[in-house]
């Protein structure tokens, strides 16, 4: 059995110790580091972004190997350098070399011009260029070669996100499907949106080659199942505790909902450090007695930053008394800068921020402080702690870790969260956050005003509820739940030989609990 322990008795940490024995291989599009060529060598730092924030504390505890595309045409020097960075972090890194032409069409093309906008319901931004599909498949084949050459026996291969959906199909030829897990970090679209994808059937078939497929929210799993119902007729669905079991021509796949968390204790520790406390005082001193609102995002059109700035402008219009008494600190970490849409967004944001600042601001007050750069964990936490309100309004988001990081950092149980109802986190934080429609500029304005007027006791009551939830459902609990669910993958599932099924599908025993997806 892959999972052979009593989950009720063991906490997440013990579970991770158990997994030290089974080697873990995390596979994601990129390695968790950003490398930059300097005159003589390379500089390397840990990357920003939700996937890395979540997985790094886990692999740092468990050890293992992280597989991801190299940013450069690798050489032995670069790999040695990356492994020396990883060494104190207890895991190895294995770069995947993608041919330059493939790299562009796979990443900039299929991932960023098709899957990312489509899965965030922004189909008008898609460019369904057939060349991109071929590069996507070829890139996944390159990943598979690296994995097969590096994976130890009994290695648990945990594939992350939409860049690598076809990988299960390649790996299932070499690896027991019980050892093949996939987690989908971004939203999964409803059938009416998904059906636009010319390769929709191939994507669904590929996902069903994994032993486990995990989603962030009930919304995403529901959409996935609805797509299976519409496009794959040969599936049988069974309820299996809190997960679902899908029987298909390839074997069985466990499909579950596992909302991702953060390393809560690490944020609490950082928030209490003297460095952060000094930074908080400095930030507050510069902003005098203003209401401080903070937005923290990867610079991405799905995060609703432009709409947020518009809402802030409407607020200043509607409530002149707030002028000079409120500041929005908008932090946007550079992201996907090789893509034109992202460079255009930066230009648009600078223009929007400039318009608000010149219309309302003056020598003593700048309404919006826009910071377009990477910050360390401690610096970010200082911003989280210095603010009165977090304004988090993605147009759609798989989860949104910033909302959870903000709550964890509020060690004094203060601070209001205004959160998009279309973020996966809305379901978990709805008992404490003010939920808004990110397209509803007036609704956001009203929520901001409500936040400024909120009674301190009400603020504390709401924040305590959210912190309790974020503490309990932290990233280690997330990992434990996924690995536990993976233990439910049938031991007698079917083996593959050159992509062909070599054993017929066993019909489900209890037909009354089955739903045929026809
Ligand atoms: P992202 O789209 O990257 O993640 P999110 O979950 O908010 O979105 O994570 C952003 C991360 O970047 C946070 O950990 C934040 O601290 C960090 N960050 C933001 N600005 C930064 C800055 N200036 N400097 C340094 N770090 C910064 C994807 C999905 C999400 C899902 C995650 C995890 O799109 O929906 O929550 O994966 O599954």
XYZ file of C-alpha atoms and ligand atoms in Angstrom:
556
model
C 0.000 0.000 0.000
C 1.196 3.445 -0.798
C -0.487 4.900 2.249
C -0.125 2.558 5.171
C -0.733 4.593 8.298
C -3.565 5.524 10.567
C -4.441 9.011 9.430
C -6.533 9.815 12.481
C -3.741 9.337 14.939
C -0.894 10.982 13.118
C -0.517 14.650 12.581
C 0.791 16.195 9.427
C 4.360 16.304 10.627
C 4.451 12.601 11.453
C 2.937 11.879 8.082
C 5.721 13.802 6.429
C 8.282 11.801 8.358
C 6.645 8.635 7.041
C 6.953 10.006 3.550
C 10.644 10.559 3.981
C 10.857 6.840 3.242
C 8.939 7.096 -0.011
C 10.745 9.554 -2.228
C 8.715 12.514 -3.349
C 9.071 14.048 -6.767
C 7.315 17.375 -7.298
C 6.884 18.277 -10.961
C 5.930 21.775 -12.054
C 6.399 23.904 -15.139
C 9.265 25.847 -13.547
C 11.803 25.027 -10.897
C 11.156 27.001 -7.683
C 14.047 29.357 -8.395
C 14.515 32.298 -10.711
C 17.955 32.435 -12.286
C 19.471 35.456 -13.923
C 22.632 35.549 -15.952
C 25.203 37.942 -14.520
C 28.461 38.903 -16.293
C 30.357 35.810 -15.111
C 27.851 33.429 -13.605
C 24.199 33.221 -12.499
C 22.244 34.744 -9.643
C 19.490 32.599 -8.185
C 16.580 33.383 -5.840
C 13.407 31.606 -4.750
C 10.573 32.510 -7.140
C 7.377 34.330 -6.146
C 3.991 32.801 -6.896
C 1.370 30.681 -5.212
C 2.571 27.249 -6.325
C 6.111 27.758 -5.028
C 4.868 29.365 -1.772
C 2.768 26.272 -1.087
C 5.052 23.438 -2.179
C 8.376 24.722 -0.863
C 7.640 24.194 2.861
C 6.499 20.645 2.070
C 9.464 19.518 0.015
C 11.758 21.271 2.488
C 10.402 18.987 5.201
C 10.087 15.775 3.237
C 13.085 16.048 0.936
C 13.037 14.608 -2.573
C 13.394 16.076 -6.009
C 11.773 19.007 -7.829
C 11.508 18.678 -11.613
C 10.865 21.781 -13.724
C 11.846 23.436 -16.988
C 15.223 25.159 -16.995
C 15.040 28.827 -17.862
C 18.239 28.539 -19.869
C 19.737 25.848 -22.021
C 21.204 24.082 -19.060
C 24.767 23.003 -18.594
C 26.405 21.100 -15.773
C 27.482 24.364 -14.112
C 23.896 25.607 -13.851
C 22.618 22.308 -12.470
C 25.427 22.196 -9.892
C 24.674 25.767 -8.902
C 20.970 25.028 -8.449
C 21.670 21.936 -6.402
C 24.015 23.873 -4.147
C 21.145 26.303 -3.521
C 18.795 23.403 -2.848
C 21.202 21.476 -0.610
C 20.439 23.315 2.645
C 16.786 22.993 1.695
C 16.976 19.201 1.590
C 15.847 18.619 -1.965
C 17.428 18.180 -5.365
C 16.448 20.004 -8.519
C 16.200 18.366 -11.928
C 15.966 20.799 -14.853
C 14.077 19.724 -17.954
C 15.596 20.915 -21.197
C 13.025 22.073 -23.710
C 14.093 22.820 -27.289
C 13.872 26.648 -27.731
C 11.062 26.551 -30.358
C 9.026 24.156 -28.232
C 9.563 26.191 -25.071
C 7.964 29.300 -26.551
C 4.955 27.626 -28.167
C 4.331 25.423 -25.128
C 4.624 28.098 -22.415
C 3.852 31.461 -24.020
C 1.549 29.796 -26.520
C -0.529 26.883 -25.234
C -0.266 27.651 -21.507
C -0.598 31.426 -21.622
C -2.545 32.160 -24.800
C -5.003 29.283 -24.401
C -5.253 27.464 -21.066
C -4.696 30.358 -18.643
C -7.309 32.728 -20.152
C -9.796 29.949 -20.999
C -9.685 28.397 -17.533
C -10.267 31.861 -16.021
C -13.370 32.317 -18.249
C -11.647 34.910 -20.460
C -12.102 33.099 -23.757
C -11.915 36.256 -25.863
C -8.212 36.440 -24.956
C -7.510 32.947 -26.381
C -5.515 32.214 -29.505
C -6.249 28.601 -30.473
C -3.168 28.219 -32.694
C -2.806 24.503 -33.649
C 1.023 24.729 -33.522
C 0.782 25.399 -29.783
C -0.917 22.085 -29.098
C 1.897 20.115 -30.723
C 4.482 22.014 -28.670
C 2.448 21.370 -25.512
C 2.477 17.623 -26.140
C 6.167 17.639 -27.056
C 7.117 19.612 -23.932
C 5.216 17.131 -21.769
C 7.065 14.306 -23.481
C 10.397 16.009 -22.549
C 9.241 16.255 -18.916
C 8.372 12.580 -18.985
C 11.867 11.610 -20.195
C 13.550 13.534 -17.364
C 11.189 12.082 -14.768
C 11.635 8.513 -15.928
C 15.414 8.894 -15.892
C 15.438 10.369 -12.344
C 12.568 8.695 -10.492
C 13.526 6.136 -7.857
C 11.421 2.993 -7.453
C 8.269 3.620 -5.398
C 8.725 7.330 -5.972
C 5.565 9.369 -5.571
C 5.234 11.659 -8.587
C 3.160 14.703 -7.804
C 2.404 16.758 -10.916
C 1.380 20.381 -10.461
C -1.008 22.342 -12.590
C -2.345 22.930 -16.066
C 1.006 23.089 -17.854
C 1.389 19.351 -17.364
C -2.038 17.791 -17.833
C -0.863 15.336 -20.558
C 2.015 14.072 -18.407
C 0.000 11.252 -16.835
C -0.508 9.727 -20.278
C 3.252 9.568 -20.877
C 4.185 8.393 -17.393
C 1.481 5.759 -17.061
C 3.542 3.657 -19.484
C 6.358 3.502 -16.947
C 4.899 4.186 -13.500
C 2.192 2.551 -11.393
C -0.799 4.928 -11.552
C -1.161 4.767 -7.757
C 2.063 6.780 -7.667
C 0.827 9.407 -10.110
C -0.954 12.397 -8.572
C -2.089 15.632 -10.181
C -3.164 18.871 -8.495
C -4.948 21.597 -10.432
C -4.107 25.002 -8.901
C -6.271 27.185 -11.131
C -10.041 27.111 -11.774
C -11.525 24.372 -13.965
C -14.064 25.929 -16.353
C -17.689 24.884 -16.850
C -18.535 22.820 -19.988
C -19.856 25.808 -21.954
C -16.413 27.403 -21.678
C -14.287 24.230 -21.798
C -15.968 23.056 -25.001
C -14.249 25.875 -26.920
C -10.938 24.028 -26.511
C -10.286 22.090 -29.749
C -8.305 19.487 -27.743
C -10.885 19.109 -24.955
C -11.220 15.342 -25.266
C -7.455 14.739 -25.209
C -7.126 16.853 -22.042
C -9.887 14.979 -20.212
C -8.506 11.596 -21.267
C -5.030 12.627 -20.104
C -6.290 13.682 -16.673
C -7.962 10.299 -16.249
C -4.609 8.539 -16.544
C -3.593 9.879 -13.114
C -4.379 7.865 -9.987
C -5.575 11.018 -8.250
C -6.757 14.382 -9.540
C -7.201 17.156 -6.966
C -9.049 20.473 -7.263
C -9.080 23.591 -5.114
C -12.830 23.880 -4.638
C -16.172 22.129 -5.085
C -16.845 24.539 -7.941
C -13.842 23.224 -9.918
C -14.569 19.557 -9.290
C -18.205 20.070 -10.244
C -17.097 21.687 -13.517
C -14.651 18.856 -14.233
C -17.318 16.206 -13.632
C -19.791 18.168 -15.776
C -17.201 18.205 -18.600
C -16.705 14.449 -18.244
C -20.464 13.969 -18.418
C -20.649 15.966 -21.620
C -17.531 14.781 -23.432
C -16.560 11.310 -22.093
C -19.313 8.762 -22.213
C -17.417 5.719 -20.931
C -16.929 6.821 -17.328
C -18.617 5.517 -14.221
C -18.713 7.681 -11.144
C -18.777 6.287 -7.609
C -18.944 8.093 -4.294
C -15.988 7.193 -2.114
C -16.204 9.020 1.228
C -15.401 12.657 0.592
C -13.846 11.868 -2.786
C -15.253 10.506 -6.018
C -13.952 7.505 -7.887
C -14.078 7.560 -11.670
C -13.822 4.327 -13.556
C -12.851 4.746 -17.149
C -11.124 2.874 -19.904
C -7.761 3.495 -18.258
C -8.486 2.328 -14.702
C -9.627 4.281 -11.649
C -9.045 7.908 -10.735
C -9.778 9.426 -7.335
C -11.140 12.964 -7.761
C -11.107 15.166 -4.692
C -11.442 18.715 -3.400
C -8.363 19.843 -1.463
C -8.261 23.601 -0.810
C -4.611 24.584 -0.606
C -3.275 26.306 2.542
C -0.187 28.147 3.704
C 2.577 27.515 6.243
C 0.567 29.368 8.907
C 3.095 29.082 11.733
C 5.860 30.502 9.579
C 3.777 33.622 8.857
C 2.955 34.013 12.557
C 6.642 33.721 13.480
C 7.666 36.202 10.795
C 4.903 38.648 11.800
C 6.169 38.634 15.393
C 9.829 39.222 14.497
C 11.502 42.476 15.488
C 12.469 43.210 11.863
C 8.829 43.152 10.798
C 7.705 45.236 13.767
C 10.258 47.932 12.942
C 9.170 47.913 9.277
C 5.498 48.214 10.280
C 6.270 51.304 12.375
C 8.202 52.849 9.498
C 5.386 52.246 7.012
C 2.751 53.617 9.394
C 4.866 56.680 10.215
C 5.027 57.599 6.542
C 1.274 57.231 6.130
C 0.275 59.172 9.286
C -3.309 58.419 10.364
C -4.664 57.279 7.013
C -6.752 54.171 6.445
C -4.217 51.883 4.798
C -5.529 49.490 2.144
C -3.178 46.886 0.652
C -3.385 44.858 -2.552
C -0.749 42.163 -3.256
C -0.759 40.241 -6.515
C 1.284 38.715 -9.259
C 0.930 41.227 -12.073
C -1.772 39.400 -14.022
C -4.958 40.466 -15.804
C -6.955 37.825 -13.878
C -6.193 39.538 -10.563
C -8.566 42.467 -11.247
C -6.010 45.177 -10.377
C -7.289 47.681 -12.964
C -10.887 47.232 -11.775
C -9.665 47.724 -8.181
C -7.968 51.009 -9.040
C -11.145 52.156 -10.727
C -13.108 51.296 -7.557
C -10.615 53.243 -5.448
C -11.047 56.236 -7.724
C -14.856 56.027 -7.405
C -14.440 55.896 -3.603
C -12.501 59.178 -3.610
C -15.107 60.693 -5.900
C -18.057 59.646 -3.793
C -16.566 60.375 -0.371
C -14.542 63.617 -0.548
C -14.006 63.441 3.234
C -11.741 60.451 2.664
C -9.329 62.458 0.490
C -6.035 62.784 2.305
C -7.150 60.102 4.780
C -6.820 56.876 2.805
C -3.923 55.253 0.939
C -3.900 52.210 -1.329
C -0.568 50.356 -1.404
C -0.707 48.166 -4.502
C 2.136 45.637 -4.705
C 2.483 43.831 -8.022
C 5.259 41.311 -8.432
C 6.545 41.183 -12.047
C 5.234 38.101 -13.799
C 5.439 36.498 -17.282
C 7.313 39.505 -18.598
C 8.163 37.789 -21.881
C 4.453 37.956 -22.802
C 3.078 41.061 -24.464
C -0.294 41.114 -22.644
C 1.581 41.300 -19.353
C 3.826 44.144 -20.493
C 0.743 45.991 -21.795
C -0.973 45.503 -18.441
C 1.951 47.122 -16.640
C 1.669 50.134 -18.975
C -2.096 50.362 -18.409
C -1.673 50.130 -14.645
C 0.928 52.882 -14.570
C -1.443 55.079 -16.561
C -4.428 54.303 -14.277
C -2.417 54.925 -11.091
C -0.999 58.156 -12.560
C -4.497 59.396 -13.410
C -5.823 58.846 -9.875
C -2.735 60.346 -8.242
C -2.739 63.451 -10.400
C -6.490 63.954 -10.124
C -6.771 63.621 -6.337
C -3.224 63.813 -4.932
C -1.125 66.801 -3.897
C 2.124 67.739 -2.188
C 1.090 66.143 1.112
C -0.778 63.069 -0.075
C -0.361 60.376 -2.747
C -3.531 58.239 -2.887
C -1.964 55.147 -4.556
C 1.537 53.820 -3.893
C 2.317 51.355 -6.667
C 5.257 49.011 -6.022
C 6.191 46.806 -8.962
C 8.847 44.456 -7.542
C 9.600 41.267 -5.650
C 9.644 41.481 -1.830
C 11.056 39.080 0.750
C 8.628 37.187 2.990
C 9.399 39.548 5.927
C 8.850 42.661 3.802
C 5.500 41.368 2.541
C 4.375 40.483 6.052
C 5.258 44.014 7.191
C 2.885 45.386 4.534
C 0.198 42.896 5.600
C 0.572 43.992 9.221
C 0.713 47.715 8.502
C -2.569 47.727 6.567
C -6.091 48.139 7.919
C -7.762 46.467 4.962
C -6.679 43.840 2.383
C -8.355 44.433 -0.980
C -8.190 41.147 -2.895
C -10.401 41.164 -5.966
C -9.337 38.622 -8.611
C -11.763 38.186 -11.507
C -11.347 34.453 -10.927
C -8.750 32.569 -8.863
C -8.140 28.906 -8.048
C -7.574 29.754 -4.392
C -5.661 33.017 -3.678
C -3.015 32.564 -1.014
C -2.565 36.289 -0.355
C -5.888 36.363 1.516
C -4.677 33.560 3.803
C -1.217 35.092 4.263
C -2.858 38.371 5.310
C -4.973 36.608 7.971
C -2.030 34.597 9.325
C 0.049 37.772 9.639
C -2.635 39.582 11.699
C -1.368 38.259 15.009
C -3.434 40.836 16.929
C -6.694 39.723 15.303
C -7.223 43.052 13.547
C -7.723 43.929 9.868
C -10.567 43.541 7.376
C -10.454 41.326 4.269
C -12.413 42.364 1.174
C -12.382 39.318 -1.073
C -13.671 38.432 -4.535
C -16.487 35.926 -4.443
C -14.829 34.264 -7.462
C -11.654 33.294 -5.568
C -11.495 29.713 -4.257
C -10.634 31.215 -0.843
C -14.064 32.878 -0.658
C -15.674 29.622 0.373
C -13.283 29.201 3.310
C -13.142 32.832 4.444
C -16.762 33.813 3.852
C -17.561 33.874 7.585
C -15.082 36.696 8.128
C -14.419 38.472 4.839
C -16.565 41.039 3.036
C -17.287 39.275 -0.268
C -17.558 41.355 -3.435
C -18.136 40.874 -7.143
C -14.800 42.063 -8.645
C -16.602 43.468 -11.710
C -18.915 45.555 -9.502
C -16.947 48.760 -8.985
C -19.654 50.324 -6.794
C -19.917 47.152 -4.697
C -16.154 47.309 -3.992
C -16.471 50.995 -3.106
C -19.272 50.208 -0.632
C -17.246 47.378 0.902
C -14.278 49.723 1.419
C -16.494 52.257 3.149
C -18.035 49.507 5.324
C -14.534 48.326 6.273
C -13.457 51.818 7.379
C -16.619 52.183 9.487
C -16.535 48.710 11.019
C -16.653 48.419 14.779
C -13.308 47.121 16.182
C -15.072 44.296 18.038
C -16.700 43.149 14.818
C -13.314 43.295 13.062
C -11.746 41.075 15.717
C -14.634 38.620 15.667
C -14.347 38.221 11.900
C -10.555 37.996 11.873
C -10.510 35.335 14.610
C -12.838 33.130 12.572
C -10.679 33.432 9.484
C -7.412 32.843 11.347
C -8.805 29.729 12.996
C -9.684 28.310 9.616
C -6.335 29.230 8.004
C -4.417 27.764 10.959
C -6.310 24.463 10.877
C -6.343 23.982 7.120
C -2.686 24.776 6.572
C -0.475 23.537 3.760
C 0.659 20.431 5.685
C -2.928 19.385 6.314
C -3.572 19.927 2.585
C -0.682 17.623 1.725
C -1.801 15.008 4.225
C -5.344 14.964 2.837
C -4.106 14.476 -0.714
C -1.717 11.681 0.212
C -4.387 9.981 2.272
C -6.833 10.148 -0.602
C -4.160 8.730 -2.906
C -4.164 5.666 -0.671
C -7.660 4.974 -1.960
C -6.386 4.394 -5.487
C -7.170 0.795 -6.243
C -4.249 -1.650 -5.999
C -5.605 -3.763 -8.829
C -5.827 -0.941 -11.318
C -4.858 -1.582 -14.868
C -1.389 -1.646 -16.244
C -0.333 0.030 -19.432
C 1.766 -1.283 -22.236
C 2.800 1.289 -24.841
C -0.286 3.330 -24.021
C -2.693 0.395 -24.553
C -4.928 -0.935 -21.823
C -3.963 -4.546 -21.139
C -6.776 -5.447 -18.754
C -10.477 -4.875 -19.198
C -12.287 -2.452 -16.892
C -13.895 -4.215 -13.931
C -17.550 -3.232 -13.722
C -18.515 -1.482 -10.495
C -19.977 -3.902 -7.966
C -22.764 -1.718 -6.583
C -24.540 -0.226 -9.535
C -27.012 1.645 -7.323
C -24.272 4.034 -6.177
C -22.861 4.554 -9.664
C -23.663 7.311 -12.088
C -22.900 6.681 -15.716
C -21.545 9.787 -17.314
C -23.569 9.478 -20.446
P -0.932 32.761 -8.032
O -1.742 33.130 -9.225
O 0.497 33.097 -8.073
O -1.085 31.205 -7.682
P -1.671 33.457 -5.204
O -2.294 32.243 -4.659
O -2.301 34.723 -4.709
O -1.692 33.519 -6.789
O -0.155 33.489 -4.793
C 0.685 34.598 -4.998
C 1.945 34.391 -4.177
O 2.921 35.324 -4.617
C 1.723 34.593 -2.696
O 2.351 33.580 -1.969
C 2.374 35.957 -2.426
O 2.954 36.065 -1.147
C 3.448 36.006 -3.491
N 3.710 37.402 -3.871
C 2.836 38.293 -4.344
N 3.428 39.476 -4.556
C 4.711 39.328 -4.192
C 5.853 40.205 -4.186
N 5.788 41.465 -4.620
N 7.007 39.699 -3.751
C 7.092 38.413 -3.351
N 6.066 37.557 -3.347
C 4.889 38.003 -3.765
C -1.688 30.069 -8.314
C -3.194 30.191 -8.524
C -3.868 30.562 -7.217
C -3.519 29.532 -6.130
C -2.033 29.279 -6.084
C -1.688 28.113 -5.180
O -3.476 31.151 -9.536
O -5.281 30.616 -7.372
O -3.928 30.038 -4.869
O -1.495 28.994 -7.364
O -2.416 26.986 -5.515
